[in-house]
mmCIF file of C-alpha atoms and ligand atoms in Angstrom:
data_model
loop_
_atom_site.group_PDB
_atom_site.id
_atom_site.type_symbol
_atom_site.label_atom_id
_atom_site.label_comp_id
_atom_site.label_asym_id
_atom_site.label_seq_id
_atom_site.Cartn_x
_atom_site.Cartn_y
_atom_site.Cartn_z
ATOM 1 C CA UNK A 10 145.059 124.356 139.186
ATOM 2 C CA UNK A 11 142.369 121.999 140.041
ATOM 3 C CA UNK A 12 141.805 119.854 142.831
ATOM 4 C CA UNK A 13 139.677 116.740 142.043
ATOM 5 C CA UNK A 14 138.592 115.384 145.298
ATOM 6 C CA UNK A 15 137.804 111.552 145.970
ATOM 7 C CA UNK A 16 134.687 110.599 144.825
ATOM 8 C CA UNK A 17 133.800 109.621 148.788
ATOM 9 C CA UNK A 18 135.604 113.406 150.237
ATOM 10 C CA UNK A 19 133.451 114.616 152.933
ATOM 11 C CA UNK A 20 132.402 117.655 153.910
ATOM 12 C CA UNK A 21 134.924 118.646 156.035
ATOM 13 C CA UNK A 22 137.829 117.853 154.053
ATOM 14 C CA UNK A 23 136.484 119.928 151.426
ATOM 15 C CA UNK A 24 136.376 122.932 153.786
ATOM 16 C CA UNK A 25 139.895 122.206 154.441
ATOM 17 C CA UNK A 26 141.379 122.582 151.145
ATOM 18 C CA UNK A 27 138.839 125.713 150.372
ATOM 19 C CA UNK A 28 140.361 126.861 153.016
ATOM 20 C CA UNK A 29 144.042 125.970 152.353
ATOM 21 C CA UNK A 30 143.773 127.634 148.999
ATOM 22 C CA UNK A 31 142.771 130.820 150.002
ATOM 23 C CA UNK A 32 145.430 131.089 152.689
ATOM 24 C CA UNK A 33 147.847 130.257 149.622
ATOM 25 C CA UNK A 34 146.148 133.625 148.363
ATOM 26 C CA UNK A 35 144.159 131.795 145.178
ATOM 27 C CA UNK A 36 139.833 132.291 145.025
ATOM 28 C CA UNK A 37 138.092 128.685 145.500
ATOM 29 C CA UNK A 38 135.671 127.626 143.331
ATOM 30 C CA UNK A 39 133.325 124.691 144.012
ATOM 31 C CA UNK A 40 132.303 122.453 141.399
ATOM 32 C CA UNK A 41 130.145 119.812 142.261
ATOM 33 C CA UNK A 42 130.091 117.065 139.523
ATOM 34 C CA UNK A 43 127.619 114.226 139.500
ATOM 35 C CA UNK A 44 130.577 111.498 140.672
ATOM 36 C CA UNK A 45 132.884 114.137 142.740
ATOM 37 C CA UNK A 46 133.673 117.755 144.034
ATOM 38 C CA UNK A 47 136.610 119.322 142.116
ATOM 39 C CA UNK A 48 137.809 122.644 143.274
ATOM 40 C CA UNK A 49 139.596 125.465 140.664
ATOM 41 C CA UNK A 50 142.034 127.339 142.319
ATOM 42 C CA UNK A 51 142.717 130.561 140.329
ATOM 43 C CA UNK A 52 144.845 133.277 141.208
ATOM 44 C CA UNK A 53 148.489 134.516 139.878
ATOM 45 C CA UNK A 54 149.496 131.623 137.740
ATOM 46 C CA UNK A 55 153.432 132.369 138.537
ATOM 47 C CA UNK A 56 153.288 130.836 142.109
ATOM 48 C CA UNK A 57 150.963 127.648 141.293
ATOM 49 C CA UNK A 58 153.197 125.201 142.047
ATOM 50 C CA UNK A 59 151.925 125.948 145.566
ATOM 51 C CA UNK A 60 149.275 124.239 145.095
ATOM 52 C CA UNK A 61 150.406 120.778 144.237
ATOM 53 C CA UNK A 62 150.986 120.469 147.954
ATOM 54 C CA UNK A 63 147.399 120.241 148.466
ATOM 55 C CA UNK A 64 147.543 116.910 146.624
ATOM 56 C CA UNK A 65 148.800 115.392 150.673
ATOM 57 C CA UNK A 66 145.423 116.362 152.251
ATOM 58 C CA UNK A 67 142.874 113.759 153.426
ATOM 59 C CA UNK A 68 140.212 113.399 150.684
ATOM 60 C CA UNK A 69 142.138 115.205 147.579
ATOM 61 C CA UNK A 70 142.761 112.877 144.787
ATOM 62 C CA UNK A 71 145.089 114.158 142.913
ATOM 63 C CA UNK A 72 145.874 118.460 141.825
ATOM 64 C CA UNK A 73 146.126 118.862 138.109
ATOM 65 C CA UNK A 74 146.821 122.320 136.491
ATOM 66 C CA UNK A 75 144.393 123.552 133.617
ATOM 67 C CA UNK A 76 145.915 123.838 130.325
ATOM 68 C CA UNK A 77 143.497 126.450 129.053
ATOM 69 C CA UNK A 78 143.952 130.122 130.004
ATOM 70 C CA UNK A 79 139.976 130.596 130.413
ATOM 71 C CA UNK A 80 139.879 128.377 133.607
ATOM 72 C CA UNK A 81 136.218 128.120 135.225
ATOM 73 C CA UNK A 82 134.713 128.176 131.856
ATOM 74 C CA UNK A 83 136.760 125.443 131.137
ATOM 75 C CA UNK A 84 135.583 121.749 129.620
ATOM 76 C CA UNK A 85 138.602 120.625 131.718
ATOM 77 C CA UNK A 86 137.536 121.703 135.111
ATOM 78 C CA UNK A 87 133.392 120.550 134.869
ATOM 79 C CA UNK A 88 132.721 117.628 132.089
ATOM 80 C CA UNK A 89 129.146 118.303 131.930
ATOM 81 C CA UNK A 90 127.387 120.668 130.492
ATOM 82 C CA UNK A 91 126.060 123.722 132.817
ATOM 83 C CA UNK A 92 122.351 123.929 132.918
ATOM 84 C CA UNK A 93 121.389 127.826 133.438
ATOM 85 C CA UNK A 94 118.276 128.666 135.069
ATOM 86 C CA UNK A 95 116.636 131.841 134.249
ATOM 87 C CA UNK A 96 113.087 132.632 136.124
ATOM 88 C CA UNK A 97 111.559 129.861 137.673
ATOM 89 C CA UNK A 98 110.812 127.714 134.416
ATOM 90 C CA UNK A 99 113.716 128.131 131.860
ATOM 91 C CA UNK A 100 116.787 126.058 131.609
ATOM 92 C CA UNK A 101 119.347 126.678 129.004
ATOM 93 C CA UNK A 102 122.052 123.823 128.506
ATOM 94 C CA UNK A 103 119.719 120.549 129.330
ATOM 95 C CA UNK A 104 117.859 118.593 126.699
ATOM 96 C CA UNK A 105 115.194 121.458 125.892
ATOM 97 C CA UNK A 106 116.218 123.856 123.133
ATOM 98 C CA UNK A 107 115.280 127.277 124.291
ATOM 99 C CA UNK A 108 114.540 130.232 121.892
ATOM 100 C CA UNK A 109 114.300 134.011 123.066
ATOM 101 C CA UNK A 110 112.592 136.137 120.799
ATOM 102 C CA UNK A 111 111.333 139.714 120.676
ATOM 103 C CA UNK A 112 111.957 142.900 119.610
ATOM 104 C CA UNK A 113 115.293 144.627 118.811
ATOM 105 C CA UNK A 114 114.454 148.117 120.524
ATOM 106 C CA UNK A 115 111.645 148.354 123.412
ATOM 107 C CA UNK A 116 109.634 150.611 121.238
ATOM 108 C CA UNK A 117 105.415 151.229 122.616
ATOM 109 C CA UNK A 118 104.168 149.039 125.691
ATOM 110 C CA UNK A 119 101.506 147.618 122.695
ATOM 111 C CA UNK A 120 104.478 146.830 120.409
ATOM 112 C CA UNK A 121 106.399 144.448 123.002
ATOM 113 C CA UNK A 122 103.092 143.916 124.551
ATOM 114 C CA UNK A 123 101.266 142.417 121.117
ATOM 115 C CA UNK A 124 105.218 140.500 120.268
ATOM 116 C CA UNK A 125 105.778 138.788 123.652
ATOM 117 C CA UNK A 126 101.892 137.583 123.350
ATOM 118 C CA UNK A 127 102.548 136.206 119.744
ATOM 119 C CA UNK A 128 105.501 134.427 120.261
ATOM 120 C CA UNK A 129 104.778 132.579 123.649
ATOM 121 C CA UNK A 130 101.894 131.367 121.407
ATOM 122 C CA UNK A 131 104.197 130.089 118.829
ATOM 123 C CA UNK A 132 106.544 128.608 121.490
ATOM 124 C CA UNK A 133 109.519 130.868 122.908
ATOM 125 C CA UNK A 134 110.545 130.795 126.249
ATOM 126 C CA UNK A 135 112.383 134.218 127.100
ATOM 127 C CA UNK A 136 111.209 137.348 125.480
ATOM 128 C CA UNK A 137 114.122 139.606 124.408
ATOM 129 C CA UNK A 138 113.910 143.551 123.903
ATOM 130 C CA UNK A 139 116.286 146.195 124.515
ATOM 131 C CA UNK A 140 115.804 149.498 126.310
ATOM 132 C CA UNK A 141 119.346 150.370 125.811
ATOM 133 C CA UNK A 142 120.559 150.500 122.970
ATOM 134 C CA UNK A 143 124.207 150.185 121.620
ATOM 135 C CA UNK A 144 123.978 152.118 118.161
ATOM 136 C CA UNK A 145 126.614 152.965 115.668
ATOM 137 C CA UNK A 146 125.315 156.281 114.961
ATOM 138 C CA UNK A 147 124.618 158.556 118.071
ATOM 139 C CA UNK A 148 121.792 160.302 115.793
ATOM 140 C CA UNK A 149 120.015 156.814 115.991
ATOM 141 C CA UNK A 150 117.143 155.768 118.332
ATOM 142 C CA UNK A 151 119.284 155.088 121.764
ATOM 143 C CA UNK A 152 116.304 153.005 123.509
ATOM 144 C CA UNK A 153 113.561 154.253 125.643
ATOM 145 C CA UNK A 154 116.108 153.451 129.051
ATOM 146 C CA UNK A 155 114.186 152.690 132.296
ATOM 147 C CA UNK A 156 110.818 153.017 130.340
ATOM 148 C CA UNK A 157 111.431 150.599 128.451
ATOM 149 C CA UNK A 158 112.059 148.365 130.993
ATOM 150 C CA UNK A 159 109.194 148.684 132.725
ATOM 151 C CA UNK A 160 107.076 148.340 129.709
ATOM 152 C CA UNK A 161 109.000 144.763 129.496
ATOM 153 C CA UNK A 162 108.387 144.015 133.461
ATOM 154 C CA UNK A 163 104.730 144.072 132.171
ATOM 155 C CA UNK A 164 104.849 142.345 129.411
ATOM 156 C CA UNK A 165 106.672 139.676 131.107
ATOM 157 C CA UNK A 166 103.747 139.439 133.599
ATOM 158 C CA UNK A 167 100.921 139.315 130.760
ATOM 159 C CA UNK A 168 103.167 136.664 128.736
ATOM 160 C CA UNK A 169 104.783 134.614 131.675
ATOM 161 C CA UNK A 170 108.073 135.193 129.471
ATOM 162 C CA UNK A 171 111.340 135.459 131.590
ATOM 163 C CA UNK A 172 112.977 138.696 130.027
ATOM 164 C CA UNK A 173 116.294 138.882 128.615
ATOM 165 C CA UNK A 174 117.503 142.540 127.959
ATOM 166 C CA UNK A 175 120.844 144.501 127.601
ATOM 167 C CA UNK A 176 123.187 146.502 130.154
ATOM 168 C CA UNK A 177 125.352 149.079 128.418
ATOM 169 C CA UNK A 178 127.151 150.301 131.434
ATOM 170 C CA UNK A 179 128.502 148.888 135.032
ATOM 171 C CA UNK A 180 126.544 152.157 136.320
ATOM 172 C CA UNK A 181 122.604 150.439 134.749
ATOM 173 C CA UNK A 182 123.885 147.182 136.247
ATOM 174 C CA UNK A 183 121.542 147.324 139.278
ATOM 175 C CA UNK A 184 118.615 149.053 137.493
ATOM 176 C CA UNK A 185 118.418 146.455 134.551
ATOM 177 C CA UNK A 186 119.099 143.482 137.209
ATOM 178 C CA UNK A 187 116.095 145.123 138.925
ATOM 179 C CA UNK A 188 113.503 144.512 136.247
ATOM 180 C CA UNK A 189 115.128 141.655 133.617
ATOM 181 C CA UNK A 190 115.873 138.143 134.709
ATOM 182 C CA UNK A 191 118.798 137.779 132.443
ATOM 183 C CA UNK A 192 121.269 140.125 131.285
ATOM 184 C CA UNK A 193 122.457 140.409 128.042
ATOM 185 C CA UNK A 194 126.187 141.943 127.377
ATOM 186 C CA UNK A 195 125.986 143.139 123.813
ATOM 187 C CA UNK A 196 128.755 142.169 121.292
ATOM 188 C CA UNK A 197 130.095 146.034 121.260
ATOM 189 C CA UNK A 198 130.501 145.425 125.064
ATOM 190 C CA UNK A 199 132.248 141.582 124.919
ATOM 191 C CA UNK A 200 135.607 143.450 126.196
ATOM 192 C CA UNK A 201 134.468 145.934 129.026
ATOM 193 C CA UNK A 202 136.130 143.956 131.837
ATOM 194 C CA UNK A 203 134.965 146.847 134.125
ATOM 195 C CA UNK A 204 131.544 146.054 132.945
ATOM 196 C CA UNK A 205 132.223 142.091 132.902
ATOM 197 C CA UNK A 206 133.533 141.957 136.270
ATOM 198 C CA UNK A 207 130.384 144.150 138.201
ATOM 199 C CA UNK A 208 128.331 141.485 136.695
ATOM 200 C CA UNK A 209 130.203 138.974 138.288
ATOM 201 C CA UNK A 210 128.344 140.116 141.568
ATOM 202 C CA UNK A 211 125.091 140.085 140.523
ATOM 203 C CA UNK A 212 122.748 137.130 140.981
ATOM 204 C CA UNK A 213 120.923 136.972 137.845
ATOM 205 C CA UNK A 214 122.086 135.239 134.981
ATOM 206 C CA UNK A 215 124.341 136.563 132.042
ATOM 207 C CA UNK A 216 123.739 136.379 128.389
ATOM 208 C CA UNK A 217 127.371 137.012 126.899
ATOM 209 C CA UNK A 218 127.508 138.026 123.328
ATOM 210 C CA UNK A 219 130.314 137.035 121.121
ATOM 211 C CA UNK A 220 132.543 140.281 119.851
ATOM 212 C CA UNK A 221 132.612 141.549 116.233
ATOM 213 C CA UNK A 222 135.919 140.821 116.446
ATOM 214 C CA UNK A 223 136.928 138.316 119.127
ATOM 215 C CA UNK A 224 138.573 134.947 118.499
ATOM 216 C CA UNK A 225 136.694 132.152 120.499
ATOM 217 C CA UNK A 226 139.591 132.075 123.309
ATOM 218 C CA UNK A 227 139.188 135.838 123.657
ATOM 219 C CA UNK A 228 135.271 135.544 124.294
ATOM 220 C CA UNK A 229 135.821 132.991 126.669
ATOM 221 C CA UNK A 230 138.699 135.170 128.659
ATOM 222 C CA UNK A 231 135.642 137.369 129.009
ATOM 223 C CA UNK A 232 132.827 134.780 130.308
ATOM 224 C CA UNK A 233 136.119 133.763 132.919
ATOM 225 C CA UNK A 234 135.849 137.727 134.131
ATOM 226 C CA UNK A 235 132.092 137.322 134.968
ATOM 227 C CA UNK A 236 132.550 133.826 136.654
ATOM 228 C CA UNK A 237 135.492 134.283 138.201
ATOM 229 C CA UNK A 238 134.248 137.526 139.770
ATOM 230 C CA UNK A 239 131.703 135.128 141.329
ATOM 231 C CA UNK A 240 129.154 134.780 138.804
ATOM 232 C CA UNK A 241 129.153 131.013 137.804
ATOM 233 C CA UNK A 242 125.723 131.659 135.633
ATOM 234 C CA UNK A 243 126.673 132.715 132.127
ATOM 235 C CA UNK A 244 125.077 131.845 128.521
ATOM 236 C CA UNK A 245 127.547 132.303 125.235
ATOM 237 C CA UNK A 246 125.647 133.528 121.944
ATOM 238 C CA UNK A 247 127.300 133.221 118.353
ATOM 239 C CA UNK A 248 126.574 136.483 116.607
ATOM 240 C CA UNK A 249 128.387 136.482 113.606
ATOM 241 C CA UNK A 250 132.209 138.018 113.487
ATOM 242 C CA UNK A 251 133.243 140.665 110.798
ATOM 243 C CA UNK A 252 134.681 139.595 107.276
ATOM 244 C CA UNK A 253 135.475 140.731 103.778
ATOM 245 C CA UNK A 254 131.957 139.594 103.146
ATOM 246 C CA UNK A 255 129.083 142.211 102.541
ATOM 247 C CA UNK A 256 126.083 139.832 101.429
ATOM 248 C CA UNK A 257 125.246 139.680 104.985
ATOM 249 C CA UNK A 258 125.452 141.939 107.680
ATOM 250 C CA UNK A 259 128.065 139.292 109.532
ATOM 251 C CA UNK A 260 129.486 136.139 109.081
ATOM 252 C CA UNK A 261 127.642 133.615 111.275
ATOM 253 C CA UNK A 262 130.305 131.454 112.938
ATOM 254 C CA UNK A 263 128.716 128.236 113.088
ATOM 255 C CA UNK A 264 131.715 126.323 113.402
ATOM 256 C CA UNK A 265 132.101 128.645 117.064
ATOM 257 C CA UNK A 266 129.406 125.780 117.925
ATOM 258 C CA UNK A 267 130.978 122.350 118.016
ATOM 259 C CA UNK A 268 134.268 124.302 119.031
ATOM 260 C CA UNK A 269 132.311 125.654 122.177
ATOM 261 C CA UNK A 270 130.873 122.159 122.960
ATOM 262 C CA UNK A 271 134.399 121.134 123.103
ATOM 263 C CA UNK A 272 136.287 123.401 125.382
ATOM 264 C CA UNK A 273 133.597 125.329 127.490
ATOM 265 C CA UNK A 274 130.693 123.959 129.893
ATOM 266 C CA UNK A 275 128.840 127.049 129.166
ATOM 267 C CA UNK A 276 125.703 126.894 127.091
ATOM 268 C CA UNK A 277 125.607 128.239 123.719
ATOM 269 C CA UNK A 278 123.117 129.868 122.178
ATOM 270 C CA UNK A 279 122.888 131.455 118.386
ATOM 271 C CA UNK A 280 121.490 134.789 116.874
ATOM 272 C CA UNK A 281 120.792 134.516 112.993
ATOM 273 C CA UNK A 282 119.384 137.680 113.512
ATOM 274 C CA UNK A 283 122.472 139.650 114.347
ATOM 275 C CA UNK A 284 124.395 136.890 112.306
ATOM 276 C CA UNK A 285 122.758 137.575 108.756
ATOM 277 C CA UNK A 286 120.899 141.067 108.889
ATOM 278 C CA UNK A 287 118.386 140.099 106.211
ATOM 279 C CA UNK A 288 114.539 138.316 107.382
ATOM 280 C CA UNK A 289 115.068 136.083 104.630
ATOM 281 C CA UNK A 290 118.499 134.018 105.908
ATOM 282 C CA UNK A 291 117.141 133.633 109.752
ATOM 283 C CA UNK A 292 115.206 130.697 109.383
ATOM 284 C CA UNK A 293 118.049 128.597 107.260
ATOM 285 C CA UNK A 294 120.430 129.663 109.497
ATOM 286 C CA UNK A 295 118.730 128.416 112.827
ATOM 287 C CA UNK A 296 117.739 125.438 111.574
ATOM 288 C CA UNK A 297 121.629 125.410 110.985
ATOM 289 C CA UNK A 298 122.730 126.396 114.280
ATOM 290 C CA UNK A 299 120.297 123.439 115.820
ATOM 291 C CA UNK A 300 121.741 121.115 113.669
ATOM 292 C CA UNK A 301 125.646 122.234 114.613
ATOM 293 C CA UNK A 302 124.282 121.652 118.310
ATOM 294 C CA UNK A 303 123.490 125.546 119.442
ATOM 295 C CA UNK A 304 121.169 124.934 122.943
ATOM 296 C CA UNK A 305 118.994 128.090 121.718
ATOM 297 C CA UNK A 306 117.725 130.824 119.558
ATOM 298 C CA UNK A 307 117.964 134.379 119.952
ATOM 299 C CA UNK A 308 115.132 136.107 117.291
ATOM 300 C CA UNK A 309 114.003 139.862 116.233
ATOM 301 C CA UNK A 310 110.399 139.645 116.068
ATOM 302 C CA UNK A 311 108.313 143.177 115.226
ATOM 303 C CA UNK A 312 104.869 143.381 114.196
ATOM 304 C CA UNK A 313 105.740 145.661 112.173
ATOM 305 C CA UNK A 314 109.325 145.470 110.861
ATOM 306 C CA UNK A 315 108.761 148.107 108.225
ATOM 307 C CA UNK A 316 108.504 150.322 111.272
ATOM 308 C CA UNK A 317 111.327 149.269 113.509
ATOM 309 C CA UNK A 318 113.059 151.810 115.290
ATOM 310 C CA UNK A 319 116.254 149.584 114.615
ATOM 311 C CA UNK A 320 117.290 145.966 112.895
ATOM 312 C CA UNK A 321 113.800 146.301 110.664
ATOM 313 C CA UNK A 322 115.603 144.339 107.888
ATOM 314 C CA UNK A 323 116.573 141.185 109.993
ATOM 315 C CA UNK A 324 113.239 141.228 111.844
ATOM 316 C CA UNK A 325 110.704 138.532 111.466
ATOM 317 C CA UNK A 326 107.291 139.252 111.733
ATOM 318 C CA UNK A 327 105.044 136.769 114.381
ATOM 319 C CA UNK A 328 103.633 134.978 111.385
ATOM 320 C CA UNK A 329 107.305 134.195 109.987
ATOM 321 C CA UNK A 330 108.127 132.937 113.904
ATOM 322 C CA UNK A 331 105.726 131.067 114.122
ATOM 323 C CA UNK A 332 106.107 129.166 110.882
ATOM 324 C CA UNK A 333 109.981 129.023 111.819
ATOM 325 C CA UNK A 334 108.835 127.046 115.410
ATOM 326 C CA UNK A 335 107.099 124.827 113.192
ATOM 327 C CA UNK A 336 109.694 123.650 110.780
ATOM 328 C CA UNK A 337 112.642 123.617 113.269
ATOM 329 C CA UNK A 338 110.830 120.814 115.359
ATOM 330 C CA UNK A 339 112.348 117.825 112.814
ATOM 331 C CA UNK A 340 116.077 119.659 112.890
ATOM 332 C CA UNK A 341 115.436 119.658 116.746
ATOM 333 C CA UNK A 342 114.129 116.453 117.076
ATOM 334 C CA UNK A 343 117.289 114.988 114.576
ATOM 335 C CA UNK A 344 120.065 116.785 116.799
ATOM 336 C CA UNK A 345 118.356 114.987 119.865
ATOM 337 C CA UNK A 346 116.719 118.219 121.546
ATOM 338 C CA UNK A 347 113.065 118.668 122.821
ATOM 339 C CA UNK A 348 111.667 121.593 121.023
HETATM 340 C C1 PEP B 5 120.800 143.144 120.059
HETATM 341 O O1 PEP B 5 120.664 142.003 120.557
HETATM 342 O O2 PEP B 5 119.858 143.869 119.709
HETATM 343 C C2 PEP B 5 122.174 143.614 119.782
HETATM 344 C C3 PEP B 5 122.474 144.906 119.765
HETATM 345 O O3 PEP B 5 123.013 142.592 119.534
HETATM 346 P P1 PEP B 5 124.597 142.582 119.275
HETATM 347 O O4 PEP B 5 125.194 143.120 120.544
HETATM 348 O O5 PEP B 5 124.886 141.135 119.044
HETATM 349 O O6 PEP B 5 124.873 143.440 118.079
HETATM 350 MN MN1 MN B 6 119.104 144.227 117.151
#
């Protein structure tokens, strides 16, 4: 359910319902809206009718219940768009378009090193890299683990880049939290509610990749575990789904976009990396994906992709970035972002 207060409640007649609620035995969550506080009551949805007596206390409007299962994450319970802050510069959700770029794998301290330098040149705000590693084969390169994290902690500091990196496991939740400023869940991981939920305590922000296999109302059932577990900070990213078709490596979902936009406050942001597999489709594709009204880029850059320890054939080297920068500033400027 959600209680919209009056656009003039105070204070103190918020506290009262927050309170009310959780003596009901439902978890309060504060929204503050530009015009008015509304307050999502979630909980077991059999005794909600509960609720609808809050609608008699001083300052509440009127209680409405929320139509969609996902609840927080729900267009229905905060209008506007959530602006998500990672480090102290980056916003994702607002105006700005922001693109993460870097490496698949954490591979040398040079090779992240001489990737975060080129594409902060080029642009990017958040540099991307992973240290562990979700592979299909267990004979493939796992990630360099805590290593490679550090090796990113120092590239953030030579670049000023914000990292964004992956956590495989509740157990490397407050070791990757330690060193990254954003999380990433990777699309393998979409459906580990024991994983979702331990991020749901954790203060940084999430980066919550779409399953191989998940319908949209599925991925957002699994944003709702991280911010109803207390984590209001989570960023969706299209990665392409799984279809009959081989040309690419998935089938980027660009029609996820506007769909998102509709039913979910949450930023979204889009890989053509992940979403194609092959160098040659990324650029098309984000220009695509800024177009359909994505709020960001995630992008494989290696110097070297020849040499990648994993996702080579999707990679773009910083010369290709750079150029794609360049020509996505009209698509940008036409879908009314700041690039
Ligand atoms: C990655 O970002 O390198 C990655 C493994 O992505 P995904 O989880 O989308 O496959
Ligand atoms: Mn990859």
């Amino acid at each position: 359910m959600i209680i919209v207060m009056a656009a003039g409640a105070s204070e103190s007649e918020i506290s009262v319902v927050v309170r009310s609620i959780e003596e009901m035995g439902y978890r309060p969550h504060l929204i503050r809206g530009v015009e008015r506080t509304v307050i999502g009551a979630v909980g077991d949805e059999r005794g909600k009718a509960r609720l609808q007596s809050l609608e008699t206390l001083p300052g509440v409007e009127n209680v409405v219940p929320i139509l969609k299962p996902f609840k927080l994450a729900s267009r229905e319970v905060k209008k506007e768009k959530s602006i998500i802050a990672v480090g102290e510069q980056v916003r994702i959700g607002g105006e700005a378009l922001v693109i993460a770029a870097g490496p698949c794998s954490v591979e040398t301290q040079e090779q992240v090193l001489e990737v975060a330098l080129a594409v902060k040149e080029s642009g990017a705000h958040l540099l991307r890299g992973g240290a562990f590693k979700p592979r299909t084969s267990p004979y493939a390169f796992q990630g360099l683990e805590e290593k490679g994290l550090r090796f990113l902690a120092i590239a953030r500091e030579k670049s000023g880049l914000p990292v964004v990196t992956e956590v495989m496991e509740s157990s490397q939740v407050d070791m990757v939290a330690e060193y990254a400023d954003m999380l990433q869940v990777g699309a393998r991981n979409v459906q580990n509610f024991s994983l979702l939920k331990r991020l749901g305590t954790v203060k940084k922000p999430i980066f919550l990749k779409r399953g191989l296999m998940t319908t949209i109302q599925e991925y957002l059932m699994s944003a709702e575990y991280i911010l109803t577990h207390g984590n209001p900070n989570v960023v969706l990213c299209e990665r392409g789904i799984r279809t009959f078709e081989t040309a690419t490596r998935n089938t980027l979902d660009l029609s996820s976009i506007p769909v998102l936009n509709e039913i979910t406050h949450l930023p979204v942001m889009v890989d053509p990396s992940h979403g194609t597999g092959n160098f040659q489709y990324v650029m098309p594709m984000a220009f695509a994906a800024v177009a359909a009204g994505a709020d960001g880029l995630m992008i494989e850059v290696h110097p070297h992709p020849e040499l990648a320890l994993s996702d080579g054939a999707q990679s773009l080297r910083p010369s290709k970035f750079g150029l794609l920068m360049e020509r996505l500033k009209p698509f940008a400027a036409a879908a009314g972002r700041k690039l």
